């Protein structure tokens, strides 16, 4: 028996599913199900395997092993028999993880993979032919009969990415031209100061991130690159089309696209699907477009499958309960993966007509099986089950393109769609009670965000950059006169960040277009320009002992670009270092007592990477937030540690530079110190932090509602008595308001409340007896907390305690911190963008 015949005999078992009693559990051979893959327990399938084992013994099993080894010689990534039969998890070429639970599923899986492997091996002439086709289609892709036949027969796997990009660009070429270059990068960098309604989409996006293809290595954990790319694309689409925003199901569409396309191409794929391929209002709250297609599908079922239509009508079954998800998710999680890819290939070229063709073909293919079920529940299960095991994509394609003739023409389909769409739109508008006009207008004005970055160039001058996606402008502000003048200096796109190199009298700007440009700060002339790998999100400069500058650029692709300058202010050495899979959106220098930079803290989504400044070696990293919903807004060093905050949050964090432990959480909205960070309710806060800076003992904070808050930092000792008195602990503040009333509870004597609700003194009867003396009690009632311990020490109440107290004063870890509001000022009705310190 030829091996292909063996494979076909095994794969034929899948077509016998429709004649068997289907399992109660959900089957997902394509591994797109959110649940773990279930056992195949179809009687017909199991009987076939038993017959195979009975009549063939180990003979055919050994032959399967031989075929596996033959495949591994051509493709080492193909699984071995041992790895499949053991409990190891095998990852296929698309990144999906497989772990077969029993011999039935195991043998079927092996035969399926072998069949796909041999069928997918392209002949040399086929590969050359497809390369020639793609070259011709890039010039002109006309939907002729020959082109349709080539695509319907299947795209070679190695050319799928190029073909998809070709189809997408063909649809949205006019949109891309109208938006201009670097539009996607522009949307990705609008990470702050978003309209409230757009920011609120983040909640649902976050909830769906980890539900998207969880058994694919690209999306299996919060550290996976696909998760950050998925969030980036979905947020960019919300900014692009706030009328639709985000709808459940989009995450799966983008997830599949990211398996074959770069994030920018996946974004334009979603744009093409929502605006070109599908009807309007397909994904908004009314789902009018999606419902219109379901009405037309029912019409086609009545036309092409009258017996099934009568059966559904008799059982009072609404087929759109199942098929609506086929259309909105483009058959994701409904079909085996290879079958779904064939539909996507055809859909991206021919449009919505393909969805109708394959929906009817699936129902036609399993019609006899469905007609056997006479109750609603079993029929629903039968439809889902039979579709999920449709491995024979060739037979399905044959039915879709040949078995349904005559099929309505594209013009007739469009006319029917418009008719149903008009009827449903009229009904929907009568029920509609929300007005989204203001919402859309607010979103359209996102590009009017003004200041993007600013820096001092001398004691009096500030360079301020503003502009839109396709243009950047420079304004000059004078701190003495308080006037700002627009300069005759523009860039070809938005300026994302800038830094001033004082010795060179040069201003460096990082542009959206991936360029780093240098301008003379006096003459306002362009000196040079270089192009980096990705958009530059943040720049930090360090002057070494030889007075040469080193530049660190955080890129949108997670790389840190290191640039050295020579004496003539020209970049001489450029290196790229991979730091993270996510964008590096902020870089902060950590200095020693002599103000020499020793470390770099790099913020990437919700993580901070600590790098040695000289060696650029990754020393450590730590997480700031438990989820990637809240990326880090910015980092700022202070004498007490490093301040940081999460985007759209009103909580300010203070981290120790050595231990990387959070020492302070302060909520500006509530104006209180938090013991632990409160879980974000994903509500949009007007009091969110937009920028901040630290000057000595003060912290200046700008907020989204245009206020400037000035806080003083309070440091107080965190004290614990030595091991002989470890049952007694005390927290004493070093700085409080003079009019505050503080009494203490020592031993059995209750003298009042201490500090506030969070500060406590533990009472215990085993305290030293010296503390119960009358003079000691009297001193406790008269002295303030500032001198409490010093008073006890000076009176000799606590012996051998002074050395321990002195050590604590030397270590920052033994101090607690708080913030005291000095004043707040209303600066503007718009968010405060940056705070600069005059040199």
mmCIF file of C-alpha atoms in Angstrom, residues 8-286:
data_model
loop_
_atom_site.group_PDB
_atom_site.id
_atom_site.type_symbol
_atom_site.label_atom_id
_atom_site.label_comp_id
_atom_site.label_asym_id
_atom_site.label_seq_id
_atom_site.Cartn_x
_atom_site.Cartn_y
_atom_site.Cartn_z
ATOM 1 C CA UNK A 8 -6.042 9.019 2.778
ATOM 2 C CA UNK A 9 -7.582 5.988 4.507
ATOM 3 C CA UNK A 10 -6.917 7.574 7.841
ATOM 4 C CA UNK A 11 -8.061 11.029 6.837
ATOM 5 C CA UNK A 12 -11.204 9.531 5.367
ATOM 6 C CA UNK A 13 -12.183 8.812 8.937
ATOM 7 C CA UNK A 14 -12.768 12.514 9.438
ATOM 8 C CA UNK A 15 -15.417 12.491 6.732
ATOM 9 C CA UNK A 16 -17.144 9.634 8.585
ATOM 10 C CA UNK A 17 -17.786 11.970 11.518
ATOM 11 C CA UNK A 18 -20.957 13.165 9.898
ATOM 12 C CA UNK A 19 -22.375 9.618 9.979
ATOM 13 C CA UNK A 20 -21.528 9.081 13.641
ATOM 14 C CA UNK A 21 -22.674 10.300 16.996
ATOM 15 C CA UNK A 22 -20.547 13.340 17.649
ATOM 16 C CA UNK A 23 -18.869 13.833 21.037
ATOM 17 C CA UNK A 24 -20.389 16.020 23.671
ATOM 18 C CA UNK A 25 -17.129 17.874 24.203
ATOM 19 C CA UNK A 26 -15.896 20.612 21.938
ATOM 20 C CA UNK A 27 -13.325 19.526 19.360
ATOM 21 C CA UNK A 28 -10.753 21.997 18.151
ATOM 22 C CA UNK A 29 -8.131 20.328 15.997
ATOM 23 C CA UNK A 30 -7.054 23.755 14.754
ATOM 24 C CA UNK A 31 -6.090 24.583 18.342
ATOM 25 C CA UNK A 32 -7.889 27.878 18.216
ATOM 26 C CA UNK A 33 -10.249 26.999 21.037
ATOM 27 C CA UNK A 34 -9.859 28.855 24.300
ATOM 28 C CA UNK A 35 -10.255 25.561 26.155
ATOM 29 C CA UNK A 36 -7.808 22.700 26.097
ATOM 30 C CA UNK A 37 -8.143 20.391 23.130
ATOM 31 C CA UNK A 38 -10.607 17.614 23.892
ATOM 32 C CA UNK A 39 -10.624 13.922 23.161
ATOM 33 C CA UNK A 40 -11.852 12.585 19.841
ATOM 34 C CA UNK A 41 -14.314 9.906 20.828
ATOM 35 C CA UNK A 42 -16.397 9.412 17.705
ATOM 36 C CA UNK A 43 -17.414 5.706 17.482
ATOM 37 C CA UNK A 44 -16.737 5.547 13.761
ATOM 38 C CA UNK A 45 -13.339 7.138 14.185
ATOM 39 C CA UNK A 46 -12.409 4.843 17.082
ATOM 40 C CA UNK A 47 -13.607 1.732 15.194
ATOM 41 C CA UNK A 48 -11.449 2.677 12.210
ATOM 42 C CA UNK A 49 -8.386 2.949 14.418
ATOM 43 C CA UNK A 50 -9.159 -0.401 16.057
ATOM 44 C CA UNK A 51 -9.462 -2.093 12.643
ATOM 45 C CA UNK A 52 -6.192 -0.484 11.603
ATOM 46 C CA UNK A 53 -4.448 -1.846 14.694
ATOM 47 C CA UNK A 54 -6.145 -5.272 14.430
ATOM 48 C CA UNK A 55 -5.402 -6.059 10.789
ATOM 49 C CA UNK A 56 -2.097 -4.223 10.466
ATOM 50 C CA UNK A 57 -0.567 -4.846 13.862
ATOM 51 C CA UNK A 58 2.565 -2.738 14.249
ATOM 52 C CA UNK A 59 3.291 -2.839 10.534
ATOM 53 C CA UNK A 60 1.481 0.367 9.610
ATOM 54 C CA UNK A 61 2.563 2.060 12.822
ATOM 55 C CA UNK A 62 6.182 1.394 11.857
ATOM 56 C CA UNK A 63 5.519 2.795 8.418
ATOM 57 C CA UNK A 64 4.166 5.960 9.979
ATOM 58 C CA UNK A 65 7.380 6.211 11.967
ATOM 59 C CA UNK A 66 9.366 5.907 8.740
ATOM 60 C CA UNK A 67 7.352 8.682 7.106
ATOM 61 C CA UNK A 68 7.897 10.908 10.128
ATOM 62 C CA UNK A 69 11.654 10.377 9.921
ATOM 63 C CA UNK A 70 11.564 11.064 6.193
ATOM 64 C CA UNK A 71 9.764 14.347 6.866
ATOM 65 C CA UNK A 72 12.255 15.258 9.591
ATOM 66 C CA UNK A 73 15.129 14.877 7.139
ATOM 67 C CA UNK A 74 13.504 17.547 4.978
ATOM 68 C CA UNK A 75 12.226 19.635 7.890
ATOM 69 C CA UNK A 76 13.981 19.093 11.274
ATOM 70 C CA UNK A 77 11.228 21.028 13.031
ATOM 71 C CA UNK A 78 8.771 18.230 12.239
ATOM 72 C CA UNK A 79 7.980 16.175 15.376
ATOM 73 C CA UNK A 80 9.429 12.725 15.949
ATOM 74 C CA UNK A 81 7.305 9.737 16.933
ATOM 75 C CA UNK A 82 8.800 9.758 20.432
ATOM 76 C CA UNK A 83 8.048 13.434 21.029
ATOM 77 C CA UNK A 84 4.441 12.997 19.877
ATOM 78 C CA UNK A 85 3.712 9.783 21.772
ATOM 79 C CA UNK A 86 5.224 11.144 24.973
ATOM 80 C CA UNK A 87 3.487 13.913 26.866
ATOM 81 C CA UNK A 88 5.742 16.529 25.326
ATOM 82 C CA UNK A 89 4.120 19.516 23.708
ATOM 83 C CA UNK A 90 4.860 19.917 20.019
ATOM 84 C CA UNK A 91 4.757 23.336 18.362
ATOM 85 C CA UNK A 92 3.787 23.402 14.689
ATOM 86 C CA UNK A 93 5.036 25.801 12.022
ATOM 87 C CA UNK A 94 2.375 28.358 12.909
ATOM 88 C CA UNK A 95 3.306 28.368 16.598
ATOM 89 C CA UNK A 96 0.334 26.344 17.911
ATOM 90 C CA UNK A 97 1.032 23.908 20.727
ATOM 91 C CA UNK A 98 -0.267 20.342 20.464
ATOM 92 C CA UNK A 99 -0.570 17.636 23.097
ATOM 93 C CA UNK A 100 -2.688 14.663 22.010
ATOM 94 C CA UNK A 101 -4.491 12.923 24.879
ATOM 95 C CA UNK A 102 -5.035 9.420 23.415
ATOM 96 C CA UNK A 103 -4.064 7.090 20.600
ATOM 97 C CA UNK A 104 -7.121 7.965 18.504
ATOM 98 C CA UNK A 105 -6.276 11.632 18.415
ATOM 99 C CA UNK A 106 -2.569 10.848 18.097
ATOM 100 C CA UNK A 107 -2.818 8.703 14.961
ATOM 101 C CA UNK A 108 -5.275 11.076 13.327
ATOM 102 C CA UNK A 109 -2.990 14.022 14.069
ATOM 103 C CA UNK A 110 0.081 12.267 12.660
ATOM 104 C CA UNK A 111 -1.719 11.321 9.449
ATOM 105 C CA UNK A 112 -3.096 14.814 9.084
ATOM 106 C CA UNK A 113 0.323 16.410 9.529
ATOM 107 C CA UNK A 114 1.999 13.968 7.134
ATOM 108 C CA UNK A 115 -0.633 14.590 4.503
ATOM 109 C CA UNK A 116 -0.284 18.351 4.861
ATOM 110 C CA UNK A 117 3.483 18.071 4.714
ATOM 111 C CA UNK A 118 3.597 16.107 1.478
ATOM 112 C CA UNK A 119 0.913 18.219 -0.144
ATOM 113 C CA UNK A 120 2.663 21.418 0.873
ATOM 114 C CA UNK A 121 6.034 20.456 -0.577
ATOM 115 C CA UNK A 122 6.259 22.783 -3.568
ATOM 116 C CA UNK A 123 7.895 21.664 -6.709
ATOM 117 C CA UNK A 124 10.628 23.934 -7.979
ATOM 118 C CA UNK A 125 8.528 24.949 -10.964
ATOM 119 C CA UNK A 126 5.562 25.778 -8.673
ATOM 120 C CA UNK A 127 7.737 28.033 -6.538
ATOM 121 C CA UNK A 128 9.079 29.830 -9.603
ATOM 122 C CA UNK A 129 5.550 30.151 -10.985
ATOM 123 C CA UNK A 130 4.250 31.754 -7.765
ATOM 124 C CA UNK A 131 7.138 34.181 -7.591
ATOM 125 C CA UNK A 132 6.376 35.192 -11.155
ATOM 126 C CA UNK A 133 2.671 35.599 -10.338
ATOM 127 C CA UNK A 134 3.384 37.828 -7.346
ATOM 128 C CA UNK A 135 5.687 40.041 -9.406
ATOM 129 C CA UNK A 136 2.950 40.454 -12.005
ATOM 130 C CA UNK A 137 0.201 40.996 -9.419
ATOM 131 C CA UNK A 138 2.192 43.757 -7.725
ATOM 132 C CA UNK A 139 1.930 45.682 -10.984
ATOM 133 C CA UNK A 140 -1.703 44.836 -11.665
ATOM 134 C CA UNK A 141 -4.004 42.484 -9.792
ATOM 135 C CA UNK A 142 -7.163 42.086 -11.862
ATOM 136 C CA UNK A 143 -9.714 39.444 -10.724
ATOM 137 C CA UNK A 144 -9.647 37.419 -13.916
ATOM 138 C CA UNK A 145 -10.805 33.803 -14.088
ATOM 139 C CA UNK A 146 -7.205 32.591 -14.234
ATOM 140 C CA UNK A 147 -6.162 34.600 -11.173
ATOM 141 C CA UNK A 148 -9.204 33.439 -9.202
ATOM 142 C CA UNK A 149 -8.482 29.802 -10.057
ATOM 143 C CA UNK A 150 -4.852 30.147 -8.878
ATOM 144 C CA UNK A 151 -5.877 31.650 -5.541
ATOM 145 C CA UNK A 152 -8.787 29.278 -4.944
ATOM 146 C CA UNK A 153 -6.437 26.339 -5.488
ATOM 147 C CA UNK A 154 -4.350 27.463 -2.539
ATOM 148 C CA UNK A 155 -1.505 29.887 -1.849
ATOM 149 C CA UNK A 156 1.933 28.423 -1.195
ATOM 150 C CA UNK A 157 2.664 28.864 2.518
ATOM 151 C CA UNK A 158 5.955 30.714 1.965
ATOM 152 C CA UNK A 159 4.198 33.309 -0.212
ATOM 153 C CA UNK A 160 1.104 33.833 1.958
ATOM 154 C CA UNK A 161 2.440 36.918 3.773
ATOM 155 C CA UNK A 162 3.339 38.691 0.524
ATOM 156 C CA UNK A 163 -0.009 37.789 -1.027
ATOM 157 C CA UNK A 164 -2.001 39.058 1.950
ATOM 158 C CA UNK A 165 -0.105 42.364 1.979
ATOM 159 C CA UNK A 166 -0.754 42.699 -1.733
ATOM 160 C CA UNK A 167 -4.507 42.190 -1.296
ATOM 161 C CA UNK A 168 -4.694 44.562 1.678
ATOM 162 C CA UNK A 169 -2.777 47.381 0.009
ATOM 163 C CA UNK A 170 -4.933 46.960 -3.078
ATOM 164 C CA UNK A 171 -8.016 47.759 -0.988
ATOM 165 C CA UNK A 172 -6.776 50.601 1.222
ATOM 166 C CA UNK A 173 -4.260 52.320 -1.040
ATOM 167 C CA UNK A 174 -6.443 55.445 -1.156
ATOM 168 C CA UNK A 175 -6.742 55.550 2.659
ATOM 169 C CA UNK A 176 -2.995 55.208 3.154
ATOM 170 C CA UNK A 177 -2.306 58.023 0.702
ATOM 171 C CA UNK A 178 -4.792 60.319 2.429
ATOM 172 C CA UNK A 179 -3.262 59.625 5.865
ATOM 173 C CA UNK A 180 0.294 60.174 4.716
ATOM 174 C CA UNK A 181 3.502 58.388 5.710
ATOM 175 C CA UNK A 182 4.229 57.155 9.224
ATOM 176 C CA UNK A 183 0.534 57.226 10.142
ATOM 177 C CA UNK A 184 0.609 53.960 12.076
ATOM 178 C CA UNK A 185 3.670 55.051 14.077
ATOM 179 C CA UNK A 186 1.887 58.317 14.822
ATOM 180 C CA UNK A 187 -1.112 56.486 16.271
ATOM 181 C CA UNK A 188 1.091 54.205 18.351
ATOM 182 C CA UNK A 189 2.830 57.162 19.920
ATOM 183 C CA UNK A 190 -0.377 58.851 21.028
ATOM 184 C CA UNK A 191 -0.042 57.066 24.342
ATOM 185 C CA UNK A 192 -1.149 59.897 26.607
ATOM 186 C CA UNK A 193 -3.723 62.676 26.715
ATOM 187 C CA UNK A 194 -6.358 60.703 24.832
ATOM 188 C CA UNK A 195 -10.056 61.565 24.868
ATOM 189 C CA UNK A 196 -11.955 59.852 27.656
ATOM 190 C CA UNK A 197 -14.123 57.645 25.445
ATOM 191 C CA UNK A 198 -11.152 56.344 23.501
ATOM 192 C CA UNK A 199 -9.136 55.621 26.630
ATOM 193 C CA UNK A 200 -12.035 53.569 28.003
ATOM 194 C CA UNK A 201 -11.668 51.063 25.141
ATOM 195 C CA UNK A 202 -8.466 49.918 26.850
ATOM 196 C CA UNK A 203 -10.493 48.070 29.467
ATOM 197 C CA UNK A 204 -12.085 45.630 27.045
ATOM 198 C CA UNK A 205 -8.883 45.304 25.033
ATOM 199 C CA UNK A 206 -7.008 44.291 28.157
ATOM 200 C CA UNK A 207 -9.635 41.714 29.100
ATOM 201 C CA UNK A 208 -9.379 40.083 25.667
ATOM 202 C CA UNK A 209 -5.590 40.137 25.274
ATOM 203 C CA UNK A 210 -4.953 36.850 27.047
ATOM 204 C CA UNK A 211 -8.027 35.168 25.557
ATOM 205 C CA UNK A 212 -6.550 35.500 22.081
ATOM 206 C CA UNK A 213 -4.946 32.305 20.731
ATOM 207 C CA UNK A 214 -3.631 31.271 24.170
ATOM 208 C CA UNK A 215 -2.228 28.001 22.812
ATOM 209 C CA UNK A 216 0.026 29.809 20.349
ATOM 210 C CA UNK A 217 3.555 30.578 21.517
ATOM 211 C CA UNK A 218 3.244 34.128 20.240
ATOM 212 C CA UNK A 219 0.325 34.868 22.594
ATOM 213 C CA UNK A 220 0.699 32.343 25.422
ATOM 214 C CA UNK A 221 1.951 34.696 28.175
ATOM 215 C CA UNK A 222 2.014 38.352 29.094
ATOM 216 C CA UNK A 223 5.693 38.435 28.124
ATOM 217 C CA UNK A 224 4.992 37.165 24.600
ATOM 218 C CA UNK A 225 5.714 39.572 21.796
ATOM 219 C CA UNK A 226 2.343 38.944 20.201
ATOM 220 C CA UNK A 227 0.482 40.272 23.257
ATOM 221 C CA UNK A 228 2.133 43.686 23.096
ATOM 222 C CA UNK A 229 1.736 43.827 19.307
ATOM 223 C CA UNK A 230 -1.934 42.876 19.607
ATOM 224 C CA UNK A 231 -2.565 45.622 22.159
ATOM 225 C CA UNK A 232 -0.671 48.120 20.026
ATOM 226 C CA UNK A 233 -2.692 47.351 16.871
ATOM 227 C CA UNK A 234 -6.073 47.375 18.629
ATOM 228 C CA UNK A 235 -5.361 50.678 20.406
ATOM 229 C CA UNK A 236 -4.166 52.211 17.131
ATOM 230 C CA UNK A 237 -7.406 51.161 15.457
ATOM 231 C CA UNK A 238 -9.461 52.745 18.251
ATOM 232 C CA UNK A 239 -7.662 56.009 17.550
ATOM 233 C CA UNK A 240 -8.089 55.614 13.808
ATOM 234 C CA UNK A 241 -11.807 54.829 13.910
ATOM 235 C CA UNK A 242 -13.316 55.854 17.273
ATOM 236 C CA UNK A 243 -16.847 55.394 15.901
ATOM 237 C CA UNK A 244 -16.230 51.643 15.924
ATOM 238 C CA UNK A 245 -13.531 51.590 18.571
ATOM 239 C CA UNK A 246 -13.050 48.038 19.760
ATOM 240 C CA UNK A 247 -15.448 45.127 19.373
ATOM 241 C CA UNK A 248 -14.960 41.588 20.640
ATOM 242 C CA UNK A 249 -13.789 39.431 17.766
ATOM 243 C CA UNK A 250 -11.343 41.986 16.440
ATOM 244 C CA UNK A 251 -8.680 40.514 18.714
ATOM 245 C CA UNK A 252 -8.881 37.160 16.900
ATOM 246 C CA UNK A 253 -8.744 38.792 13.469
ATOM 247 C CA UNK A 254 -5.668 40.795 14.422
ATOM 248 C CA UNK A 255 -4.154 37.760 16.157
ATOM 249 C CA UNK A 256 -4.352 35.641 12.993
ATOM 250 C CA UNK A 257 -3.009 38.536 10.924
ATOM 251 C CA UNK A 258 -0.013 38.904 13.266
ATOM 252 C CA UNK A 259 0.972 35.288 12.586
ATOM 253 C CA UNK A 260 1.765 36.279 9.001
ATOM 254 C CA UNK A 261 2.127 40.071 8.971
ATOM 255 C CA UNK A 262 4.012 42.815 10.773
ATOM 256 C CA UNK A 263 1.972 44.927 13.236
ATOM 257 C CA UNK A 264 1.551 47.812 10.798
ATOM 258 C CA UNK A 265 0.296 45.486 8.061
ATOM 259 C CA UNK A 266 -2.026 43.804 10.587
ATOM 260 C CA UNK A 267 -3.440 47.242 11.427
ATOM 261 C CA UNK A 268 -4.162 48.010 7.769
ATOM 262 C CA UNK A 269 -5.636 44.501 7.419
ATOM 263 C CA UNK A 270 -8.178 45.358 10.132
ATOM 264 C CA UNK A 271 -8.886 48.682 8.416
ATOM 265 C CA UNK A 272 -9.474 46.922 5.088
ATOM 266 C CA UNK A 273 -11.801 44.334 6.643
ATOM 267 C CA UNK A 274 -13.906 46.863 8.558
ATOM 268 C CA UNK A 275 -14.080 49.564 5.888
ATOM 269 C CA UNK A 276 -13.663 47.848 2.523
ATOM 270 C CA UNK A 277 -14.655 44.190 2.681
ATOM 271 C CA UNK A 278 -17.562 44.303 5.124
ATOM 272 C CA UNK A 279 -20.622 46.533 5.262
ATOM 273 C CA UNK A 280 -20.687 49.679 7.426
ATOM 274 C CA UNK A 281 -21.800 49.261 11.066
ATOM 275 C CA UNK A 282 -20.514 45.686 11.125
ATOM 276 C CA UNK A 283 -18.774 45.990 14.477
ATOM 277 C CA UNK A 284 -20.565 48.858 16.202
ATOM 278 C CA UNK A 285 -23.200 48.551 18.910
ATOM 279 C CA UNK A 286 -26.061 47.872 16.491
#
